């Protein structure tokens, strides 16, 4: 699994989550409910957490974005791609099928 986060999206998360200089981790995790997820009935959650058992990660703008091993099932055969939408002024999440 690959995680791609644009610099603009990383800056948005940094501001939106009020990251302090010593907070450098953002975790993407599976949560029950919500909409627009990869699997019906589940959606992607975001939190400021220290990693325990990293499945995949990417550092952008001095922030490590990661997914824990226990949440890897949710992504199946997909990579996670996050870019910033200027129109919506928020990140857009896409699940991109691996070749």
PDB file of N, CA and C in Angstrom:
ATOM      1  N   UNK A   1       0.837  -1.183   0.000  1.00  0.00           N
ATOM      2  CA  UNK A   1       0.000   0.000   0.000  1.00  0.00           C
ATOM      3  C   UNK A   1       0.877   1.239   0.000  1.00  0.00           C
ATOM      4  N   UNK A   2       0.484   2.211  -0.795  1.00  0.00           N
ATOM      5  CA  UNK A   2       1.203   3.477  -0.862  1.00  0.00           C
ATOM      6  C   UNK A   2       0.269   4.596  -0.384  1.00  0.00           C
ATOM      7  N   UNK A   3       0.821   5.539   0.334  1.00  0.00           N
ATOM      8  CA  UNK A   3       0.067   6.725   0.762  1.00  0.00           C
ATOM      9  C   UNK A   3       0.675   7.919   0.047  1.00  0.00           C
ATOM     10  N   UNK A   4      -0.177   8.700  -0.610  1.00  0.00           N
ATOM     11  CA  UNK A   4       0.254   9.927  -1.270  1.00  0.00           C
ATOM     12  C   UNK A   4      -0.539  11.093  -0.669  1.00  0.00           C
ATOM     13  N   UNK A   5       0.168  12.100  -0.210  1.00  0.00           N
ATOM     14  CA  UNK A   5      -0.460  13.287   0.362  1.00  0.00           C
ATOM     15  C   UNK A   5       0.185  14.503  -0.282  1.00  0.00           C
ATOM     16  N   UNK A   6      -0.612  15.371  -0.891  1.00  0.00           N
ATOM     17  CA  UNK A   6      -0.046  16.586  -1.495  1.00  0.00           C
ATOM     18  C   UNK A   6       0.420  17.534  -0.386  1.00  0.00           C
ATOM     19  N   UNK A   7       1.355  18.405  -0.722  1.00  0.00           N
ATOM     20  CA  UNK A   7       1.851  19.383   0.254  1.00  0.00           C
ATOM     21  C   UNK A   7       0.720  20.268   0.765  1.00  0.00           C
ATOM     22  N   UNK A   8      -0.201  20.654  -0.143  1.00  0.00           N
ATOM     23  CA  UNK A   8      -1.324  21.513   0.248  1.00  0.00           C
ATOM     24  C   UNK A   8      -2.245  20.799   1.230  1.00  0.00           C
ATOM     25  N   UNK A   9      -2.491  19.510   1.002  1.00  0.00           N
ATOM     26  CA  UNK A   9      -3.328  18.729   1.920  1.00  0.00           C
ATOM     27  C   UNK A   9      -2.632  18.579   3.271  1.00  0.00           C
ATOM     28  N   UNK A  10      -1.326  18.339   3.257  1.00  0.00           N
ATOM     29  CA  UNK A  10      -0.569  18.210   4.511  1.00  0.00           C
ATOM     30  C   UNK A  10      -0.652  19.495   5.328  1.00  0.00           C
ATOM     31  N   UNK A  11      -0.525  20.624   4.679  1.00  0.00           N
ATOM     32  CA  UNK A  11      -0.628  21.908   5.379  1.00  0.00           C
ATOM     33  C   UNK A  11      -2.025  22.095   5.957  1.00  0.00           C
ATOM     34  N   UNK A  12      -3.058  21.664   5.215  1.00  0.00           N
ATOM     35  CA  UNK A  12      -4.428  21.768   5.704  1.00  0.00           C
ATOM     36  C   UNK A  12      -4.592  20.946   6.984  1.00  0.00           C
ATOM     37  N   UNK A  13      -4.108  19.700   6.982  1.00  0.00           N
ATOM     38  CA  UNK A  13      -4.200  18.853   8.174  1.00  0.00           C
ATOM     39  C   UNK A  13      -3.438  19.477   9.339  1.00  0.00           C
ATOM     40  N   UNK A  14      -2.266  20.025   9.060  1.00  0.00           N
ATOM     41  CA  UNK A  14      -1.457  20.660  10.107  1.00  0.00           C
ATOM     42  C   UNK A  14      -2.238  21.794  10.774  1.00  0.00           C
ATOM     43  N   UNK A  15      -2.886  22.629   9.972  1.00  0.00           N
ATOM     44  CA  UNK A  15      -3.669  23.745  10.517  1.00  0.00           C
ATOM     45  C   UNK A  15      -4.959  23.278  11.172  1.00  0.00           C
ATOM     46  N   UNK A  16      -5.677  22.388  10.511  1.00  0.00           N
ATOM     47  CA  UNK A  16      -6.983  21.940  11.002  1.00  0.00           C
ATOM     48  C   UNK A  16      -6.888  21.166  12.320  1.00  0.00           C
ATOM     49  N   UNK A  17      -5.815  20.376  12.456  1.00  0.00           N
ATOM     50  CA  UNK A  17      -5.630  19.583  13.666  1.00  0.00           C
ATOM     51  C   UNK A  17      -4.766  20.296  14.713  1.00  0.00           C
ATOM     52  N   UNK A  18      -4.411  21.543  14.443  1.00  0.00           N
ATOM     53  CA  UNK A  18      -3.601  22.341  15.373  1.00  0.00           C
ATOM     54  C   UNK A  18      -2.358  21.582  15.841  1.00  0.00           C
ATOM     55  N   UNK A  19      -1.605  21.062  14.895  1.00  0.00           N
ATOM     56  CA  UNK A  19      -0.405  20.313  15.256  1.00  0.00           C
ATOM     57  C   UNK A  19       0.639  21.230  15.873  1.00  0.00           C
ATOM     58  N   UNK A  20       1.166  20.801  16.981  1.00  0.00           N
ATOM     59  CA  UNK A  20       2.268  21.497  17.633  1.00  0.00           C
ATOM     60  C   UNK A  20       3.564  20.976  17.023  1.00  0.00           C
ATOM     61  N   UNK A  21       4.676  21.649  17.297  1.00  0.00           N
ATOM     62  CA  UNK A  21       5.957  21.235  16.722  1.00  0.00           C
ATOM     63  C   UNK A  21       6.335  19.808  17.092  1.00  0.00           C
ATOM     64  N   UNK A  22       5.958  19.354  18.291  1.00  0.00           N
ATOM     65  CA  UNK A  22       6.313  18.001  18.713  1.00  0.00           C
ATOM     66  C   UNK A  22       5.305  16.952  18.237  1.00  0.00           C
ATOM     67  N   UNK A  23       4.212  17.367  17.617  1.00  0.00           N
ATOM     68  CA  UNK A  23       3.231  16.434  17.082  1.00  0.00           C
ATOM     69  C   UNK A  23       3.492  16.276  15.584  1.00  0.00           C
ATOM     70  N   UNK A  24       3.971  15.116  15.214  1.00  0.00           N
ATOM     71  CA  UNK A  24       4.373  14.928  13.819  1.00  0.00           C
ATOM     72  C   UNK A  24       3.720  13.725  13.152  1.00  0.00           C
ATOM     73  N   UNK A  25       2.712  13.136  13.798  1.00  0.00           N
ATOM     74  CA  UNK A  25       2.056  11.957  13.242  1.00  0.00           C
ATOM     75  C   UNK A  25       0.559  12.184  13.036  1.00  0.00           C
ATOM     76  N   UNK A  26       0.083  11.748  11.877  1.00  0.00           N
ATOM     77  CA  UNK A  26      -1.357  11.736  11.612  1.00  0.00           C
ATOM     78  C   UNK A  26      -1.711  10.335  11.153  1.00  0.00           C
ATOM     79  N   UNK A  27      -2.653   9.745  11.854  1.00  0.00           N
ATOM     80  CA  UNK A  27      -3.070   8.374  11.571  1.00  0.00           C
ATOM     81  C   UNK A  27      -4.380   8.362  10.795  1.00  0.00           C
ATOM     82  N   UNK A  28      -4.435   7.556   9.751  1.00  0.00           N
ATOM     83  CA  UNK A  28      -5.674   7.273   9.041  1.00  0.00           C
ATOM     84  C   UNK A  28      -6.141   5.911   9.531  1.00  0.00           C
ATOM     85  N   UNK A  29      -7.404   5.834   9.975  1.00  0.00           N
ATOM     86  CA  UNK A  29      -7.906   4.584  10.527  1.00  0.00           C
ATOM     87  C   UNK A  29      -9.332   4.308  10.043  1.00  0.00           C
ATOM     88  N   UNK A  30      -9.745   3.069  10.217  1.00  0.00           N
ATOM     89  CA  UNK A  30     -11.085   2.650   9.808  1.00  0.00           C
ATOM     90  C   UNK A  30     -12.058   2.959  10.932  1.00  0.00           C
ATOM     91  N   UNK A  31     -13.196   3.531  10.555  1.00  0.00           N
ATOM     92  CA  UNK A  31     -14.247   3.749  11.549  1.00  0.00           C
ATOM     93  C   UNK A  31     -15.575   3.240  10.987  1.00  0.00           C
ATOM     94  N   UNK A  32     -16.412   2.793  11.870  1.00  0.00           N
ATOM     95  CA  UNK A  32     -17.710   2.267  11.476  1.00  0.00           C
ATOM     96  C   UNK A  32     -18.650   3.432  11.181  1.00  0.00           C
ATOM     97  N   UNK A  33     -19.367   3.349  10.081  1.00  0.00           N
ATOM     98  CA  UNK A  33     -20.311   4.404   9.710  1.00  0.00           C
ATOM     99  C   UNK A  33     -19.665   5.440   8.818  1.00  0.00           C
ATOM    100  N   UNK A  34     -20.400   6.485   8.564  1.00  0.00           N
ATOM    101  CA  UNK A  34     -19.914   7.539   7.680  1.00  0.00           C
ATOM    102  C   UNK A  34     -20.249   7.214   6.242  1.00  0.00           C
ATOM    103  N   UNK A  35     -19.684   7.990   5.333  1.00  0.00           N
ATOM    104  CA  UNK A  35     -19.965   7.782   3.917  1.00  0.00           C
ATOM    105  C   UNK A  35     -18.718   8.071   3.107  1.00  0.00           C
ATOM    106  N   UNK A  36     -18.763   7.661   1.842  1.00  0.00           N
ATOM    107  CA  UNK A  36     -17.651   7.953   0.934  1.00  0.00           C
ATOM    108  C   UNK A  36     -16.426   7.105   1.163  1.00  0.00           C
ATOM    109  N   UNK A  37     -16.594   6.006   1.875  1.00  0.00           N
ATOM    110  CA  UNK A  37     -15.442   5.173   2.169  1.00  0.00           C
ATOM    111  C   UNK A  37     -15.135   4.164   1.092  1.00  0.00           C
ATOM    112  N   UNK A  38     -14.133   3.369   1.354  1.00  0.00           N
ATOM    113  CA  UNK A  38     -13.689   2.337   0.426  1.00  0.00           C
ATOM    114  C   UNK A  38     -14.597   1.111   0.483  1.00  0.00           C
ATOM    115  N   UNK A  39     -15.173   0.838   1.649  1.00  0.00           N
ATOM    116  CA  UNK A  39     -16.067  -0.298   1.856  1.00  0.00           C
ATOM    117  C   UNK A  39     -17.358   0.240   2.467  1.00  0.00           C
ATOM    118  N   UNK A  40     -18.514  -0.085   1.888  1.00  0.00           N
ATOM    119  CA  UNK A  40     -19.792   0.407   2.433  1.00  0.00           C
ATOM    120  C   UNK A  40     -19.932   0.102   3.925  1.00  0.00           C
ATOM    121  N   UNK A  41     -20.421   1.099   4.664  1.00  0.00           N
ATOM    122  CA  UNK A  41     -20.607   0.957   6.097  1.00  0.00           C
ATOM    123  C   UNK A  41     -19.424   1.410   6.923  1.00  0.00           C
ATOM    124  N   UNK A  42     -18.325   1.725   6.267  1.00  0.00           N
ATOM    125  CA  UNK A  42     -17.116   2.182   6.956  1.00  0.00           C
ATOM    126  C   UNK A  42     -16.622   3.467   6.301  1.00  0.00           C
ATOM    127  N   UNK A  43     -15.820   4.219   7.028  1.00  0.00           N
ATOM    128  CA  UNK A  43     -15.226   5.422   6.459  1.00  0.00           C
ATOM    129  C   UNK A  43     -13.840   5.614   7.064  1.00  0.00           C
ATOM    130  N   UNK A  44     -13.138   6.593   6.549  1.00  0.00           N
ATOM    131  CA  UNK A  44     -11.771   6.856   6.984  1.00  0.00           C
ATOM    132  C   UNK A  44     -11.769   7.900   8.089  1.00  0.00           C
ATOM    133  N   UNK A  45     -11.151   7.566   9.203  1.00  0.00           N
ATOM    134  CA  UNK A  45     -10.986   8.494  10.300  1.00  0.00           C
ATOM    135  C   UNK A  45      -9.579   9.063  10.299  1.00  0.00           C
ATOM    136  N   UNK A  46      -9.398  10.184  10.987  1.00  0.00           N
ATOM    137  CA  UNK A  46      -8.098  10.853  11.068  1.00  0.00           C
ATOM    138  C   UNK A  46      -7.863  11.247  12.520  1.00  0.00           C
ATOM    139  N   UNK A  47      -6.657  10.988  13.022  1.00  0.00           N
ATOM    140  CA  UNK A  47      -6.343  11.381  14.396  1.00  0.00           C
ATOM    141  C   UNK A  47      -4.859  11.687  14.544  1.00  0.00           C
ATOM    142  N   UNK A  48      -4.526  12.370  15.629  1.00  0.00           N
ATOM    143  CA  UNK A  48      -3.134  12.645  15.985  1.00  0.00           C
ATOM    144  C   UNK A  48      -2.719  11.555  16.973  1.00  0.00           C
ATOM    145  N   UNK A  49      -2.047  10.537  16.480  1.00  0.00           N
ATOM    146  CA  UNK A  49      -1.633   9.416  17.330  1.00  0.00           C
ATOM    147  C   UNK A  49      -0.211   8.998  17.003  1.00  0.00           C
ATOM    148  N   UNK A  50       0.471   8.497  17.999  1.00  0.00           N
ATOM    149  CA  UNK A  50       1.796   7.913  17.795  1.00  0.00           C
ATOM    150  C   UNK A  50       1.613   6.523  17.200  1.00  0.00           C
ATOM    151  N   UNK A  51       2.444   6.127  16.259  1.00  0.00           N
ATOM    152  CA  UNK A  51       2.309   4.798  15.652  1.00  0.00           C
ATOM    153  C   UNK A  51       2.663   3.667  16.613  1.00  0.00           C
ATOM    154  N   UNK A  52       2.006   2.524  16.379  1.00  0.00           N
ATOM    155  CA  UNK A  52       2.281   1.314  17.152  1.00  0.00           C
ATOM    156  C   UNK A  52       2.864   0.250  16.225  1.00  0.00           C
ATOM    157  N   UNK A  53       2.105  -0.120  15.189  1.00  0.00           N
ATOM    158  CA  UNK A  53       2.556  -1.106  14.213  1.00  0.00           C
ATOM    159  C   UNK A  53       2.179  -0.594  12.820  1.00  0.00           C
ATOM    160  N   UNK A  54       3.080   0.120  12.191  1.00  0.00           N
ATOM    161  CA  UNK A  54       2.819   0.798  10.924  1.00  0.00           C
ATOM    162  C   UNK A  54       2.748  -0.186   9.759  1.00  0.00           C
ATOM    163  N   UNK A  55       1.687  -0.056   8.975  1.00  0.00           N
ATOM    164  CA  UNK A  55       1.531  -0.843   7.749  1.00  0.00           C
ATOM    165  C   UNK A  55       2.120  -0.068   6.562  1.00  0.00           C
ATOM    166  N   UNK A  56       1.800   1.228   6.496  1.00  0.00           N
ATOM    167  CA  UNK A  56       2.303   2.099   5.427  1.00  0.00           C
ATOM    168  C   UNK A  56       2.398   3.515   5.962  1.00  0.00           C
ATOM    169  N   UNK A  57       3.350   4.278   5.430  1.00  0.00           N
ATOM    170  CA  UNK A  57       3.497   5.663   5.871  1.00  0.00           C
ATOM    171  C   UNK A  57       4.120   6.513   4.778  1.00  0.00           C
ATOM    172  N   UNK A  58       3.962   7.822   4.934  1.00  0.00           N
ATOM    173  CA  UNK A  58       4.557   8.794   4.007  1.00  0.00           C
ATOM    174  C   UNK A  58       4.787  10.076   4.794  1.00  0.00           C
ATOM    175  N   UNK A  59       5.992  10.644   4.653  1.00  0.00           N
ATOM    176  CA  UNK A  59       6.290  11.911   5.306  1.00  0.00           C
ATOM    177  C   UNK A  59       6.144  13.052   4.303  1.00  0.00           C
ATOM    178  N   UNK A  60       5.341  14.037   4.672  1.00  0.00           N
ATOM    179  CA  UNK A  60       5.116  15.229   3.857  1.00  0.00           C
ATOM    180  C   UNK A  60       5.043  16.420   4.802  1.00  0.00           C
ATOM    181  N   UNK A  61       5.789  17.473   4.482  1.00  0.00           N
ATOM    182  CA  UNK A  61       5.792  18.695   5.304  1.00  0.00           C
ATOM    183  C   UNK A  61       6.113  18.399   6.777  1.00  0.00           C
ATOM    184  N   UNK A  62       7.065  17.490   7.013  1.00  0.00           N
ATOM    185  CA  UNK A  62       7.495  17.104   8.365  1.00  0.00           C
ATOM    186  C   UNK A  62       6.409  16.414   9.177  1.00  0.00           C
ATOM    187  N   UNK A  63       5.413  15.864   8.512  1.00  0.00           N
ATOM    188  CA  UNK A  63       4.359  15.100   9.168  1.00  0.00           C
ATOM    189  C   UNK A  63       4.396  13.687   8.580  1.00  0.00           C
ATOM    190  N   UNK A  64       4.347  12.690   9.444  1.00  0.00           N
ATOM    191  CA  UNK A  64       4.261  11.311   8.987  1.00  0.00           C
ATOM    192  C   UNK A  64       2.798  10.894   8.995  1.00  0.00           C
ATOM    193  N   UNK A  65       2.268  10.642   7.818  1.00  0.00           N
ATOM    194  CA  UNK A  65       0.908  10.141   7.651  1.00  0.00           C
ATOM    195  C   UNK A  65       1.020   8.626   7.582  1.00  0.00           C
ATOM    196  N   UNK A  66       0.178   7.915   8.339  1.00  0.00           N
ATOM    197  CA  UNK A  66       0.346   6.464   8.374  1.00  0.00           C
ATOM    198  C   UNK A  66      -0.967   5.719   8.596  1.00  0.00           C
ATOM    199  N   UNK A  67      -0.898   4.422   8.298  1.00  0.00           N
ATOM    200  CA  UNK A  67      -1.986   3.477   8.534  1.00  0.00           C
ATOM    201  C   UNK A  67      -1.395   2.341   9.364  1.00  0.00           C
ATOM    202  N   UNK A  68      -2.096   1.960  10.422  1.00  0.00           N
ATOM    203  CA  UNK A  68      -1.651   0.845  11.260  1.00  0.00           C
ATOM    204  C   UNK A  68      -1.938  -0.489  10.569  1.00  0.00           C
ATOM    205  N   UNK A  69      -1.182  -1.489  10.946  1.00  0.00           N
ATOM    206  CA  UNK A  69      -1.357  -2.839  10.403  1.00  0.00           C
ATOM    207  C   UNK A  69      -2.793  -3.335  10.593  1.00  0.00           C
ATOM    208  N   UNK A  70      -3.393  -3.046  11.742  1.00  0.00           N
ATOM    209  CA  UNK A  70      -4.747  -3.547  12.027  1.00  0.00           C
ATOM    210  C   UNK A  70      -5.810  -2.931  11.117  1.00  0.00           C
ATOM    211  N   UNK A  71      -5.498  -1.835  10.429  1.00  0.00           N
ATOM    212  CA  UNK A  71      -6.453  -1.187   9.523  1.00  0.00           C
ATOM    213  C   UNK A  71      -6.156  -1.464   8.048  1.00  0.00           C
ATOM    214  N   UNK A  72      -5.146  -2.253   7.779  1.00  0.00           N
ATOM    215  CA  UNK A  72      -4.731  -2.509   6.392  1.00  0.00           C
ATOM    216  C   UNK A  72      -5.838  -3.172   5.565  1.00  0.00           C
ATOM    217  N   UNK A  73      -6.670  -3.999   6.185  1.00  0.00           N
ATOM    218  CA  UNK A  73      -7.737  -4.711   5.468  1.00  0.00           C
ATOM    219  C   UNK A  73      -8.669  -3.767   4.723  1.00  0.00           C
ATOM    220  N   UNK A  74      -8.875  -2.590   5.279  1.00  0.00           N
ATOM    221  CA  UNK A  74      -9.822  -1.631   4.716  1.00  0.00           C
ATOM    222  C   UNK A  74      -9.414  -1.145   3.322  1.00  0.00           C
ATOM    223  N   UNK A  75      -8.144  -1.118   3.074  1.00  0.00           N
ATOM    224  CA  UNK A  75      -7.640  -0.581   1.809  1.00  0.00           C
ATOM    225  C   UNK A  75      -7.571  -1.635   0.715  1.00  0.00           C
ATOM    226  N   UNK A  76      -7.708  -2.911   1.084  1.00  0.00           N
ATOM    227  CA  UNK A  76      -7.692  -4.033   0.152  1.00  0.00           C
ATOM    228  C   UNK A  76      -6.544  -3.893  -0.841  1.00  0.00           C
ATOM    229  N   UNK A  77      -6.833  -3.763  -2.107  1.00  0.00           N
ATOM    230  CA  UNK A  77      -5.805  -3.658  -3.152  1.00  0.00           C
ATOM    231  C   UNK A  77      -5.609  -2.210  -3.608  1.00  0.00           C
ATOM    232  N   UNK A  78      -5.865  -1.264  -2.725  1.00  0.00           N
ATOM    233  CA  UNK A  78      -5.826   0.155  -3.098  1.00  0.00           C
ATOM    234  C   UNK A  78      -4.728   0.921  -2.383  1.00  0.00           C
ATOM    235  N   UNK A  79      -4.286   1.985  -3.038  1.00  0.00           N
ATOM    236  CA  UNK A  79      -3.432   2.979  -2.406  1.00  0.00           C
ATOM    237  C   UNK A  79      -4.319   4.128  -1.958  1.00  0.00           C
ATOM    238  N   UNK A  80      -3.834   4.902  -1.017  1.00  0.00           N
ATOM    239  CA  UNK A  80      -4.565   6.061  -0.517  1.00  0.00           C
ATOM    240  C   UNK A  80      -3.942   7.321  -1.109  1.00  0.00           C
ATOM    241  N   UNK A  81      -4.744   8.113  -1.803  1.00  0.00           N
ATOM    242  CA  UNK A  81      -4.253   9.341  -2.422  1.00  0.00           C
ATOM    243  C   UNK A  81      -5.076  10.514  -1.895  1.00  0.00           C
ATOM    244  N   UNK A  82      -4.379  11.499  -1.331  1.00  0.00           N
ATOM    245  CA  UNK A  82      -5.055  12.667  -0.757  1.00  0.00           C
ATOM    246  C   UNK A  82      -4.484  13.925  -1.384  1.00  0.00           C
ATOM    247  N   UNK A  83      -5.371  14.704  -1.987  1.00  0.00           N
ATOM    248  CA  UNK A  83      -4.959  15.988  -2.554  1.00  0.00           C
ATOM    249  C   UNK A  83      -5.889  17.062  -2.001  1.00  0.00           C
ATOM    250  N   UNK A  84      -5.483  18.288  -2.155  1.00  0.00           N
ATOM    251  CA  UNK A  84      -6.277  19.411  -1.651  1.00  0.00           C
ATOM    252  C   UNK A  84      -7.169  19.951  -2.760  1.00  0.00           C
ATOM    253  N   UNK A  85      -8.457  20.077  -2.467  1.00  0.00           N
ATOM    254  CA  UNK A  85      -9.410  20.651  -3.415  1.00  0.00           C
ATOM    255  C   UNK A  85      -9.514  22.154  -3.158  1.00  0.00           C
ATOM    256  N   UNK A  86      -9.084  22.936  -4.113  1.00  0.00           N
ATOM    257  CA  UNK A  86      -9.198  24.388  -3.970  1.00  0.00           C
ATOM    258  C   UNK A  86     -10.665  24.822  -3.975  1.00  0.00           C
ATOM    259  N   UNK A  87     -11.477  24.111  -4.737  1.00  0.00           N
ATOM    260  CA  UNK A  87     -12.902  24.437  -4.822  1.00  0.00           C
ATOM    261  C   UNK A  87     -13.604  24.221  -3.481  1.00  0.00           C
ATOM    262  N   UNK A  88     -13.345  23.080  -2.839  1.00  0.00           N
ATOM    263  CA  UNK A  88     -13.987  22.754  -1.561  1.00  0.00           C
ATOM    264  C   UNK A  88     -13.199  23.267  -0.355  1.00  0.00           C
ATOM    265  N   UNK A  89     -11.949  23.644  -0.588  1.00  0.00           N
ATOM    266  CA  UNK A  89     -11.055  24.097   0.473  1.00  0.00           C
ATOM    267  C   UNK A  89     -10.865  23.041   1.567  1.00  0.00           C
ATOM    268  N   UNK A  90     -10.711  21.791   1.112  1.00  0.00           N
ATOM    269  CA  UNK A  90     -10.464  20.678   2.023  1.00  0.00           C
ATOM    270  C   UNK A  90      -9.832  19.525   1.243  1.00  0.00           C
ATOM    271  N   UNK A  91      -9.263  18.554   1.965  1.00  0.00           N
ATOM    272  CA  UNK A  91      -8.657  17.415   1.272  1.00  0.00           C
ATOM    273  C   UNK A  91      -9.706  16.540   0.582  1.00  0.00           C
ATOM    274  N   UNK A  92      -9.299  15.953  -0.548  1.00  0.00           N
ATOM    275  CA  UNK A  92     -10.106  14.967  -1.248  1.00  0.00           C
ATOM    276  C   UNK A  92      -9.376  13.641  -1.161  1.00  0.00           C
ATOM    277  N   UNK A  93     -10.111  12.621  -0.779  1.00  0.00           N
ATOM    278  CA  UNK A  93      -9.533  11.293  -0.575  1.00  0.00           C
ATOM    279  C   UNK A  93      -9.945  10.383  -1.717  1.00  0.00           C
ATOM    280  N   UNK A  94      -8.981   9.659  -2.251  1.00  0.00           N
ATOM    281  CA  UNK A  94      -9.266   8.701  -3.324  1.00  0.00           C
ATOM    282  C   UNK A  94      -8.573   7.382  -2.992  1.00  0.00           C
ATOM    283  N   UNK A  95      -9.258   6.301  -3.322  1.00  0.00           N
ATOM    284  CA  UNK A  95      -8.710   4.957  -3.180  1.00  0.00           C
ATOM    285  C   UNK A  95      -8.365   4.503  -4.594  1.00  0.00           C
ATOM    286  N   UNK A  96      -7.085   4.373  -4.873  1.00  0.00           N
ATOM    287  CA  UNK A  96      -6.612   4.100  -6.227  1.00  0.00           C
ATOM    288  C   UNK A  96      -6.164   2.639  -6.317  1.00  0.00           C
ATOM    289  N   UNK A  97      -6.785   1.905  -7.238  1.00  0.00           N
ATOM    290  CA  UNK A  97      -6.460   0.495  -7.440  1.00  0.00           C
ATOM    291  C   UNK A  97      -5.003   0.346  -7.869  1.00  0.00           C
ATOM    292  N   UNK A  98      -4.288  -0.552  -7.184  1.00  0.00           N
ATOM    293  CA  UNK A  98      -2.899  -0.822  -7.534  1.00  0.00           C
ATOM    294  C   UNK A  98      -2.825  -1.609  -8.821  1.00  0.00           C
ATOM    295  N   UNK A  99      -1.854  -1.302  -9.638  1.00  0.00           N
ATOM    296  CA  UNK A  99      -1.679  -2.007 -10.913  1.00  0.00           C
ATOM    297  C   UNK A  99      -1.093  -3.382 -10.723  1.00  0.00           C
TER     298      UNK A  99
END
